[in-house]
Short mmCIF file of C-alpha atoms in Angstrom, two decimals:
data_model
loop_
_atom_site.label_atom_id
_atom_site.label_comp_id
_atom_site.label_asym_id
_atom_site.label_seq_id
_atom_site.Cartn_x
_atom_site.Cartn_y
_atom_site.Cartn_z
CA MET L 1 4.33 11.95 6.96
CA ASN L 2 1.40 14.76 5.71
CA GLU L 3 3.30 16.01 2.91
CA ASP L 4 1.76 17.23 0.02
CA LYS L 5 3.06 16.49 -4.08
CA SER L 6 5.29 19.97 -4.43
CA THR L 7 6.82 18.97 -0.25
CA ARG L 8 8.21 15.33 -1.42
CA TYR L 9 9.39 16.09 -4.95
CA HIS L 10 11.82 19.16 -2.92
CA ARG L 11 12.51 16.83 -0.12
CA LEU L 12 13.51 13.90 -2.55
CA GLN L 13 15.74 16.68 -5.02
CA ARG L 14 17.48 17.34 -1.89
CA ARG L 15 17.92 13.82 0.20
CA ALA L 16 19.18 12.38 -3.28
CA LEU L 17 21.52 15.53 -3.21
CA LEU L 18 22.93 14.85 0.15
CA LEU L 19 23.39 11.57 -0.24
CA TRP L 20 25.04 11.93 -3.65
CA THR L 21 27.61 14.58 -1.96
CA PHE L 22 29.03 13.57 1.25
CA PRO L 23 29.99 10.27 -0.14
CA ALA L 24 31.19 11.79 -3.88
CA LEU L 25 33.98 13.75 -1.28
CA ALA L 26 34.86 10.96 0.78
CA LEU L 27 35.42 9.65 -2.43
CA LEU L 28 38.15 12.20 -3.48
CA TRP L 29 39.51 12.82 -0.54
CA ALA L 30 40.05 8.85 -0.89
CA PHE L 31 41.58 9.14 -4.11
CA ILE L 32 43.83 12.40 -3.47
CA GLY L 33 45.37 9.83 -0.19
CA GLY L 34 45.39 6.58 -1.99
CA ASN L 35 47.68 5.59 -5.21
CA ALA L 36 44.93 6.51 -7.17
CA SER L 37 45.91 9.99 -8.29
CA LEU L 38 49.29 8.66 -8.69
CA ARG L 39 48.99 5.73 -10.71
CA LEU L 40 46.54 8.41 -13.31
CA ARG L 41 49.42 10.61 -13.22
CA ASP L 42 52.08 8.12 -13.86
CA PHE L 43 49.48 7.26 -16.65
CA ALA L 44 48.93 11.10 -18.49
CA VAL L 45 53.19 11.15 -18.27
CA ALA L 46 53.62 8.15 -20.21
CA MET L 47 50.90 7.83 -23.23
CA THR L 48 52.20 12.42 -23.15
CA GLY L 49 55.68 11.61 -22.40
CA SER L 50 55.98 14.52 -20.49
CA GLY L 51 56.53 15.54 -17.49
CA PRO L 52 54.03 15.35 -14.15
CA SER L 53 53.28 19.42 -14.50
CA ASP L 54 53.77 19.83 -18.41
CA PRO L 55 50.18 21.14 -20.45
CA ALA L 56 49.62 17.71 -22.21
CA ALA L 57 49.59 15.71 -18.89
CA VAL L 58 47.56 17.81 -17.49
CA ALA L 59 45.00 18.22 -19.78
CA LEU L 60 45.23 13.97 -20.08
CA TYR L 61 45.18 13.86 -16.59
CA SER L 62 42.13 16.72 -15.79
CA LEU L 63 40.16 15.09 -18.97
CA ALA L 64 40.24 11.61 -17.04
CA LEU L 65 39.15 13.02 -13.49
CA MET L 66 36.07 14.76 -15.59
CA VAL L 67 34.99 11.58 -17.44
CA ALA L 68 35.37 9.92 -13.93
CA TYR L 69 33.40 12.72 -12.33
CA HIS L 70 30.79 12.61 -14.89
CA ALA L 71 30.27 8.56 -14.22
CA LEU L 72 29.68 9.19 -10.36
CA LEU L 73 27.35 12.25 -10.99
CA PHE L 74 25.39 9.93 -14.02
CA PRO L 75 22.93 8.59 -11.31
CA LEU L 76 21.95 11.24 -9.23
CA ALA L 77 21.60 13.51 -12.71
CA PHE L 78 19.47 10.82 -13.75
CA TYR L 79 17.52 10.28 -11.16
CA GLN L 80 17.19 13.96 -10.80
CA GLY L 81 16.76 15.40 -13.93
CA PHE L 82 14.82 12.67 -15.87
CA VAL L 83 13.02 9.64 -13.17
CA LEU L 84 12.11 12.61 -10.68
CA GLU L 85 11.10 14.66 -13.25
CA ARG L 86 8.90 12.63 -15.39
CA ARG L 87 7.38 10.99 -11.65
CA TYR L 88 5.96 14.02 -10.57
CA GLY L 89 4.65 15.41 -14.03
CA LEU L 90 7.89 18.45 -15.06
CA GLY L 91 9.26 16.81 -17.47
CA ALA L 92 8.72 15.93 -21.31
CA ALA L 93 11.79 15.04 -22.96
CA GLY L 94 12.03 11.70 -23.50
CA LEU L 95 15.13 8.88 -21.85
CA SER L 96 16.93 9.39 -25.52
CA THR L 97 16.58 13.06 -25.06
CA TRP L 98 17.75 13.46 -21.47
CA LEU L 99 20.38 11.42 -22.10
CA LEU L 100 21.89 13.66 -25.03
CA GLY L 101 21.39 16.45 -23.17
CA PHE L 102 23.18 14.99 -20.41
CA ALA L 103 25.97 14.29 -22.51
CA THR L 104 26.05 17.26 -24.62
CA GLY L 105 25.83 19.14 -20.96
CA ALA L 106 29.20 17.08 -19.74
CA ALA L 107 31.28 17.80 -23.15
CA VAL L 108 30.14 21.66 -22.57
CA VAL L 109 32.07 21.77 -18.86
CA ALA L 110 34.77 19.37 -19.35
CA ILE L 111 35.92 20.78 -22.00
CA PRO L 112 36.85 24.11 -20.04
CA SER L 113 37.46 22.47 -17.84
CA VAL L 114 40.72 21.42 -18.77
CA GLY L 115 42.04 24.33 -20.78
CA LEU L 116 41.59 25.74 -16.70
CA ALA L 117 43.28 22.64 -15.80
CA VAL L 118 45.91 23.61 -18.12
CA LEU L 119 45.80 27.59 -17.43
CA VAL L 120 46.38 26.98 -13.52
CA TYR L 121 49.20 24.85 -13.64
CA SER L 122 50.51 26.93 -16.19
CA THR L 123 50.78 29.77 -13.86
CA MET L 124 52.19 27.65 -11.26
CA ARG L 125 56.22 26.77 -13.68
CA TRP L 126 55.39 30.30 -14.21
CA TRP L 127 55.05 32.29 -10.67
CA PRO L 128 56.11 29.12 -8.51
CA GLN L 129 55.09 31.92 -5.55
CA GLY L 130 51.79 33.57 -6.13
CA TRP L 131 50.48 31.43 -8.73
CA TRP L 132 46.87 31.47 -6.92
CA ILE L 133 46.83 35.06 -7.49
CA ALA L 134 47.57 35.11 -11.21
CA SER L 135 44.81 31.85 -11.63
CA ALA L 136 42.59 33.64 -9.97
CA ALA L 137 42.59 36.12 -11.93
CA CYS L 138 42.42 34.73 -14.94
CA LEU L 139 39.42 32.01 -13.92
CA ALA L 140 37.67 35.44 -13.09
CA GLY L 141 37.69 36.57 -16.32
CA ALA L 142 36.68 33.22 -18.04
CA LEU L 143 34.07 33.65 -15.90
CA PHE L 144 33.10 36.99 -17.01
CA GLY L 145 33.63 36.01 -20.64
CA LEU L 146 31.28 33.06 -20.25
CA ALA L 147 28.81 34.94 -19.02
CA ARG L 148 29.14 37.11 -21.63
CA ILE L 149 29.27 34.82 -24.63
CA ALA L 150 26.85 32.00 -23.40
CA PRO L 151 23.52 33.18 -24.59
CA VAL L 152 24.88 32.73 -28.00
CA ALA L 153 27.24 30.28 -27.97
CA LEU L 154 26.31 27.55 -25.30
CA LEU L 155 21.63 27.67 -24.41
CA PRO L 156 21.41 27.21 -28.28
CA MET L 157 23.20 23.99 -27.84
CA PHE L 158 20.32 23.06 -25.49
CA TYR L 159 17.50 25.56 -26.41
CA ARG L 160 15.84 26.44 -29.62
CA LEU L 161 15.76 30.48 -29.05
CA THR L 162 13.95 32.83 -31.25
CA PRO L 163 12.73 36.28 -31.31
CA LEU L 164 9.75 37.26 -29.92
CA ASP L 165 7.05 37.71 -32.78
CA ARG L 166 3.84 38.57 -30.36
CA GLU L 167 3.88 42.76 -31.79
CA SER L 168 1.27 43.83 -29.31
CA LEU L 169 3.16 42.48 -26.29
CA ARG L 170 6.34 43.00 -27.72
CA THR L 171 5.61 46.63 -27.24
CA ARG L 172 3.93 46.71 -24.41
CA LEU L 173 7.27 44.99 -23.04
CA THR L 174 9.45 47.90 -24.93
CA ALA L 175 7.17 50.16 -23.26
CA LEU L 176 8.13 48.75 -19.71
CA CYS L 177 12.07 49.03 -20.87
CA GLN L 178 11.60 52.77 -20.70
CA ARG L 179 9.61 53.12 -18.06
CA ALA L 180 12.19 51.50 -15.43
CA GLY L 181 14.65 53.83 -17.73
CA ILE L 182 17.04 51.10 -19.69
CA PRO L 183 17.90 50.26 -23.13
CA VAL L 184 15.13 47.67 -24.69
CA LEU L 185 16.60 44.52 -23.96
CA GLY L 186 16.50 41.65 -26.23
CA VAL L 187 13.67 39.43 -25.28
CA HIS L 188 13.80 35.86 -27.06
CA VAL L 189 11.36 32.67 -26.91
CA TRP L 190 13.11 30.07 -24.81
CA GLY L 191 11.85 26.90 -26.57
CA LEU L 192 11.69 25.46 -23.13
CA GLY L 193 8.47 23.15 -23.66
CA GLU L 194 10.52 20.35 -25.45
CA LYS L 195 11.91 19.45 -22.75
CA SER L 196 9.88 20.35 -19.97
CA ARG L 197 6.53 21.69 -18.39
CA ARG L 198 7.99 24.07 -16.76
CA ALA L 199 7.23 27.74 -17.08
CA ASN L 200 9.66 29.96 -16.69
CA ALA L 201 11.98 33.12 -17.29
CA ALA L 202 15.68 34.38 -17.02
CA LEU L 203 17.54 36.98 -17.43
CA ILE L 204 20.90 35.69 -19.26
CA GLY L 205 24.00 37.21 -20.51
CA ALA L 206 26.32 40.26 -20.20
CA GLY L 207 26.53 44.32 -22.14
CA SER L 208 25.84 43.15 -25.23
CA THR L 209 24.63 39.64 -25.14
CA ARG L 210 21.82 40.62 -22.27
CA ARG L 211 18.66 39.14 -22.89
CA ILE L 212 15.49 38.27 -21.31
CA LEU L 213 14.05 34.56 -22.06
CA LEU L 214 10.43 33.86 -21.92
CA SER L 215 9.56 30.25 -22.32
CA ASP L 216 7.27 28.96 -24.53
CA THR L 217 5.08 27.83 -22.14
CA LEU L 218 5.12 31.16 -20.72
CA LEU L 219 3.81 32.76 -23.11
CA ALA L 220 0.95 29.81 -23.89
CA ASP L 221 -1.03 30.18 -21.35
CA TYR L 222 0.27 33.33 -19.56
CA SER L 223 -1.91 36.65 -19.79
CA ASP L 224 0.59 39.55 -21.22
CA GLU L 225 -0.40 41.20 -17.50
CA GLU L 226 1.23 38.48 -15.74
CA ILE L 227 4.40 38.35 -18.47
CA GLU L 228 5.03 42.16 -17.92
CA VAL L 229 5.25 41.34 -14.29
CA ILE L 230 7.70 38.32 -14.27
CA LEU L 231 9.69 40.69 -17.29
CA ALA L 232 10.01 43.66 -14.15
CA HIS L 233 11.28 41.71 -12.18
CA GLU L 234 14.06 40.56 -14.47
CA ILE L 235 14.65 44.10 -15.29
CA GLY L 236 14.86 44.64 -11.85
CA HIS L 237 18.08 42.30 -11.88
CA HIS L 238 19.07 44.28 -14.68
CA VAL L 239 19.39 47.35 -12.97
CA HIS L 240 20.88 46.37 -9.96
CA ALA L 241 23.90 44.63 -11.75
CA ASP L 242 22.81 40.93 -9.63
CA ILE L 243 24.29 39.14 -12.42
CA ARG L 244 27.57 41.41 -12.12
CA ASN L 245 27.84 41.40 -8.74
CA SER L 246 27.40 37.59 -8.90
CA LEU L 247 29.82 36.99 -11.15
CA ILE L 248 31.88 39.46 -7.96
CA ALA L 249 31.25 36.96 -5.61
CA GLU L 250 31.51 33.94 -7.23
CA SER L 251 35.28 35.29 -8.33
CA ALA L 252 36.32 36.08 -4.67
CA LEU L 253 35.19 32.22 -3.64
CA ILE L 254 37.33 30.66 -6.54
CA THR L 255 39.99 33.31 -5.27
CA PHE L 256 40.23 32.24 -1.48
CA SER L 257 39.58 28.75 -2.81
CA LEU L 258 43.05 29.43 -4.48
CA ALA L 259 44.78 30.28 -2.05
CA ILE L 260 44.34 28.45 0.52
CA GLY L 261 44.91 25.54 -2.10
CA ALA L 262 48.34 27.27 -2.67
CA HIS L 263 48.40 26.82 0.69
CA ALA L 264 47.35 23.29 1.66
CA LEU L 265 49.88 22.15 -1.65
CA GLY L 266 52.95 24.35 -0.41
CA SER L 267 52.82 21.96 2.68
CA MET L 268 51.19 18.71 2.06
CA TRP L 269 53.14 17.52 -0.74
CA PRO L 270 55.69 15.71 0.37
CA VAL L 271 52.96 13.69 2.61
CA LEU L 272 50.89 13.25 -0.54
CA ARG L 273 54.34 11.74 -2.67
CA LEU L 274 54.24 14.26 -5.24
CA ASN L 275 56.94 15.27 -7.10
CA GLY L 276 56.21 19.15 -6.00
CA PRO L 277 53.43 21.74 -5.14
CA SER L 278 53.35 22.16 -9.36
CA ASP L 279 52.11 17.87 -9.81
CA VAL L 280 49.11 17.36 -11.29
CA ALA L 281 48.49 14.74 -8.95
CA GLY L 282 47.48 17.22 -7.07
CA LEU L 283 44.41 18.39 -8.56
CA PRO L 284 41.96 17.08 -6.76
CA VAL L 285 42.99 19.08 -3.91
CA LEU L 286 42.61 22.17 -5.26
CA ILE L 287 39.15 20.30 -6.57
CA GLY L 288 38.40 19.31 -2.98
CA ILE L 289 39.43 22.61 -1.99
CA GLY L 290 37.23 24.58 -3.74
CA ALA L 291 34.29 21.79 -2.92
CA VAL L 292 33.96 22.45 0.45
CA MET L 293 34.61 25.98 0.31
CA SER L 294 31.33 26.05 -2.08
CA LEU L 295 29.13 24.20 0.88
CA ALA L 296 30.78 26.60 3.50
CA ALA L 297 29.95 29.65 1.94
CA ARG L 298 26.39 28.79 0.44
CA PRO L 299 24.57 30.26 2.84
CA LEU L 300 26.24 33.43 2.11
CA LEU L 301 25.86 33.22 -1.16
CA GLN L 302 21.92 32.58 -0.54
CA ALA L 303 21.60 34.79 1.76
CA MET L 304 22.85 37.56 -0.54
CA SER L 305 20.52 35.80 -3.45
CA ARG L 306 17.49 35.89 -1.40
CA ARG L 307 18.21 39.96 -1.04
CA ASN L 308 18.59 40.44 -4.66
CA GLU L 309 15.50 38.28 -5.07
CA ARG L 310 13.74 40.90 -2.31
CA ARG L 311 14.57 43.80 -4.03
CA ALA L 312 13.69 42.33 -7.82
CA ASP L 313 9.92 41.81 -6.06
CA GLY L 314 10.24 45.07 -4.97
CA PHE L 315 11.09 46.87 -8.40
CA ALA L 316 8.49 44.88 -10.24
CA LEU L 317 5.92 45.41 -7.70
CA ALA L 318 6.63 49.17 -8.16
CA LEU L 319 7.29 49.50 -12.08
CA THR L 320 3.91 48.10 -13.03
CA ARG L 321 1.88 48.74 -9.93
CA GLN L 322 -0.05 46.04 -10.21
CA PRO L 323 -0.11 43.04 -7.42
CA ALA L 324 -2.66 41.69 -8.29
CA ALA L 325 -1.30 40.15 -11.20
CA PHE L 326 2.39 39.42 -9.58
CA VAL L 327 0.19 37.08 -7.04
CA SER L 328 -1.92 35.56 -10.00
CA VAL L 329 0.96 34.48 -11.54
CA MET L 330 2.87 33.28 -8.76
CA ARG L 331 -0.12 31.20 -8.21
CA ARG L 332 0.14 29.93 -11.41
CA LEU L 333 3.97 28.90 -11.49
CA ALA L 334 2.98 27.43 -7.95
CA SER L 335 0.66 25.11 -9.08
CA GLN L 336 2.61 24.56 -13.11
CA ASN L 337 5.91 24.13 -11.34
CA LEU L 338 5.73 21.82 -7.97
CA ALA L 339 6.90 25.08 -6.11
CA GLU L 340 7.26 24.14 -2.77
CA ALA L 341 4.45 26.60 -0.78
CA ARG L 342 5.86 26.29 3.01
CA PRO L 343 10.18 25.09 3.28
CA SER L 344 11.37 24.76 6.55
CA ARG L 345 14.07 27.06 8.21
CA THR L 346 16.95 25.11 6.86
CA ALA L 347 15.81 24.39 3.95
CA VAL L 348 15.24 28.14 3.07
CA TRP L 349 18.58 28.72 4.85
CA PHE L 350 20.12 26.30 2.93
CA PHE L 351 18.64 25.06 -0.58
CA HIS L 352 16.45 28.51 -1.01
CA THR L 353 17.43 31.66 -3.53
CA HIS L 354 14.51 33.60 -2.95
CA PRO L 355 12.88 34.64 0.82
CA PRO L 356 9.63 32.78 2.11
CA LEU L 357 6.78 32.43 0.27
CA ASP L 358 5.29 34.42 3.19
CA GLU L 359 7.48 37.08 2.99
CA ARG L 360 6.83 37.57 -1.02
CA LEU L 361 3.04 37.53 -0.36
CA GLU L 362 3.83 40.50 2.20
CA THR L 363 6.08 42.37 -0.28
CA ALA L 364 2.97 42.68 -2.57
CA ARG L 365 0.62 43.14 0.14
CA GLN L 366 2.41 46.29 1.07
CA HIS L 367 2.00 48.11 -2.74
CA GLN L 368 -2.75 47.06 -2.68
CA ASP L 369 -3.18 50.41 -1.02
CA ARG L 370 -1.02 52.93 -2.65
CA PRO L 371 -2.90 55.21 -4.99
CA GLY L 372 -3.46 53.79 -8.97
CA VAL L 373 -3.33 49.94 -7.32
CA GLY L 374 -5.10 47.42 -7.68
CA ALA L 375 -6.47 45.34 -4.65
CA LEU L 376 -5.40 42.22 -4.51
CA SER L 377 -7.87 39.16 -4.43
CA PRO L 378 -9.20 37.92 -1.08
CA ASP L 379 -7.56 34.23 -1.09
CA PRO L 380 -3.78 35.23 -1.59
CA GLY L 381 -2.50 31.57 -2.25
CA SER L 382 0.49 30.47 -2.13
CA LEU L 383 3.59 32.23 -4.07
CA VAL L 384 5.95 30.80 -6.19
CA GLU L 385 9.09 29.79 -5.37
CA VAL L 386 11.22 31.68 -7.34
CA ARG L 387 14.55 30.53 -7.69
CA ARG L 388 18.41 32.15 -9.35
CA VAL L 389 20.20 29.46 -10.69
CA GLU L 390 23.48 30.77 -11.27
CA SER L 391 26.39 29.09 -13.18
CA ALA L 392 29.14 30.48 -15.14
CA SER L 393 26.62 31.18 -17.93
CA GLY L 394 25.02 34.06 -15.32
CA VAL L 395 22.00 32.92 -15.57
CA LEU L 396 18.93 34.00 -13.63
CA ARG L 397 16.04 32.32 -13.61
CA LEU L 398 12.69 31.64 -12.52
CA ASP L 399 11.25 28.03 -11.79
#
C-alpha cells in the first residue's frame, strides 16, 4: 500500500478505534444479558445495605462500572495516545507523565459520571413514568454548566494556562475582536508543548468563561499574521454560537437516547431479571443504548461540524482579508500535525469534523481576487485538517 506518513498515522488511529469499539459494545451487551450485572448489583446492595435503586448502591455500582470501563479503554488509549503519538513524532510526554494524565482524566470522568447515575436513578424513583424527561433536563443543565466551568476548573488540571503577554500580538488580536464587533475575549497561552509537538488553538468555555487558547508551540513558530487568521477562525465560532449549538445538539441526542432507554427498561426488565425498571443492574442498558445512538448520529453531527467549519473559514478570510496567510498557516499546521491530506469519502463522512482539504483551499481561492486582498502563492500545497473536538467541556480546537 503506497501511503504517506500522515495517511498511515490516521489509518492506524481509525483501525484501533474500530477494533476496540465493536468488541467493547459486544462485551457490554454480554454483561447485560449474563449474570455479571446482577452480581455487581447484589455486591453493591450488600456492601451499602440499601435497595437496588438507592443512591448508595447506585454510586458503588456505577463506580465499579467506570473502573471496568477505563480498564477496558486503557489498551486503546495507550496505543493511540502514547505509542502512535511517539512513533510518529507527535508526542512529547514521557510514559510516567502520560500515565498520570490518563489516571487524572479517568478520575475527572468517573466522579461526575457517578453523580449523574445517582441523579438518573433518583428521578426514576421520583417520577417512574416520566423520569427520562427530568433526567434529560438535568443532564443538559450539567452539560452547559460543565462547558462554563471547564476553562477555570478542569483544563488547568491537565495544562498550564497563562495570559498572553506579547503586547504587540495582544494589541493586534484585540483590534481583530473589535473589527468583528464582539467583546474582547480573553486570550491565554496553552502549555501544550510539555505533552505534544502539535500546534493548536481552541475556543473554550461559555459566557464569562469563554476564552481563546493559543498553544505555546503555535506562538513559538508562527507569524503574527498566521496567528491572526487562526484567531479569526475561532472568533467565527464565537460569532455563530457554535459551542452553544453543539451543546444543544448533544442535549437533544441525550434526550432521545434516554427516551429509548426508558422504553427498553420498561418492557425488558422481566427478561433481564431485574427487580424493576429502576433496578441499577439495568444501567448498562442505558449506557449501551446511548453508545449505539451516538454511533448512529455521528455522521449527522460530523456533517453539522463541517458546515460550522466552512462558515468559520469564510468568516476568518472575510475578516482578515489574508488568504495567503490562511494557506501558509494551514500548510505549516499540516506538516507539524500530520494532517491527512486526501482522506476517503467514507473517512470524511464518519470521522472528519471539517470539510475536505481541497474544498477549504477553494474557499481561500475565492477570496484572492477581491479588492485589497493579496494573491495566493502559486503552489497551494495541502491545507491542514482542522478538527473540532467537542466534549462536555465545549472545546473547539485546531488539530
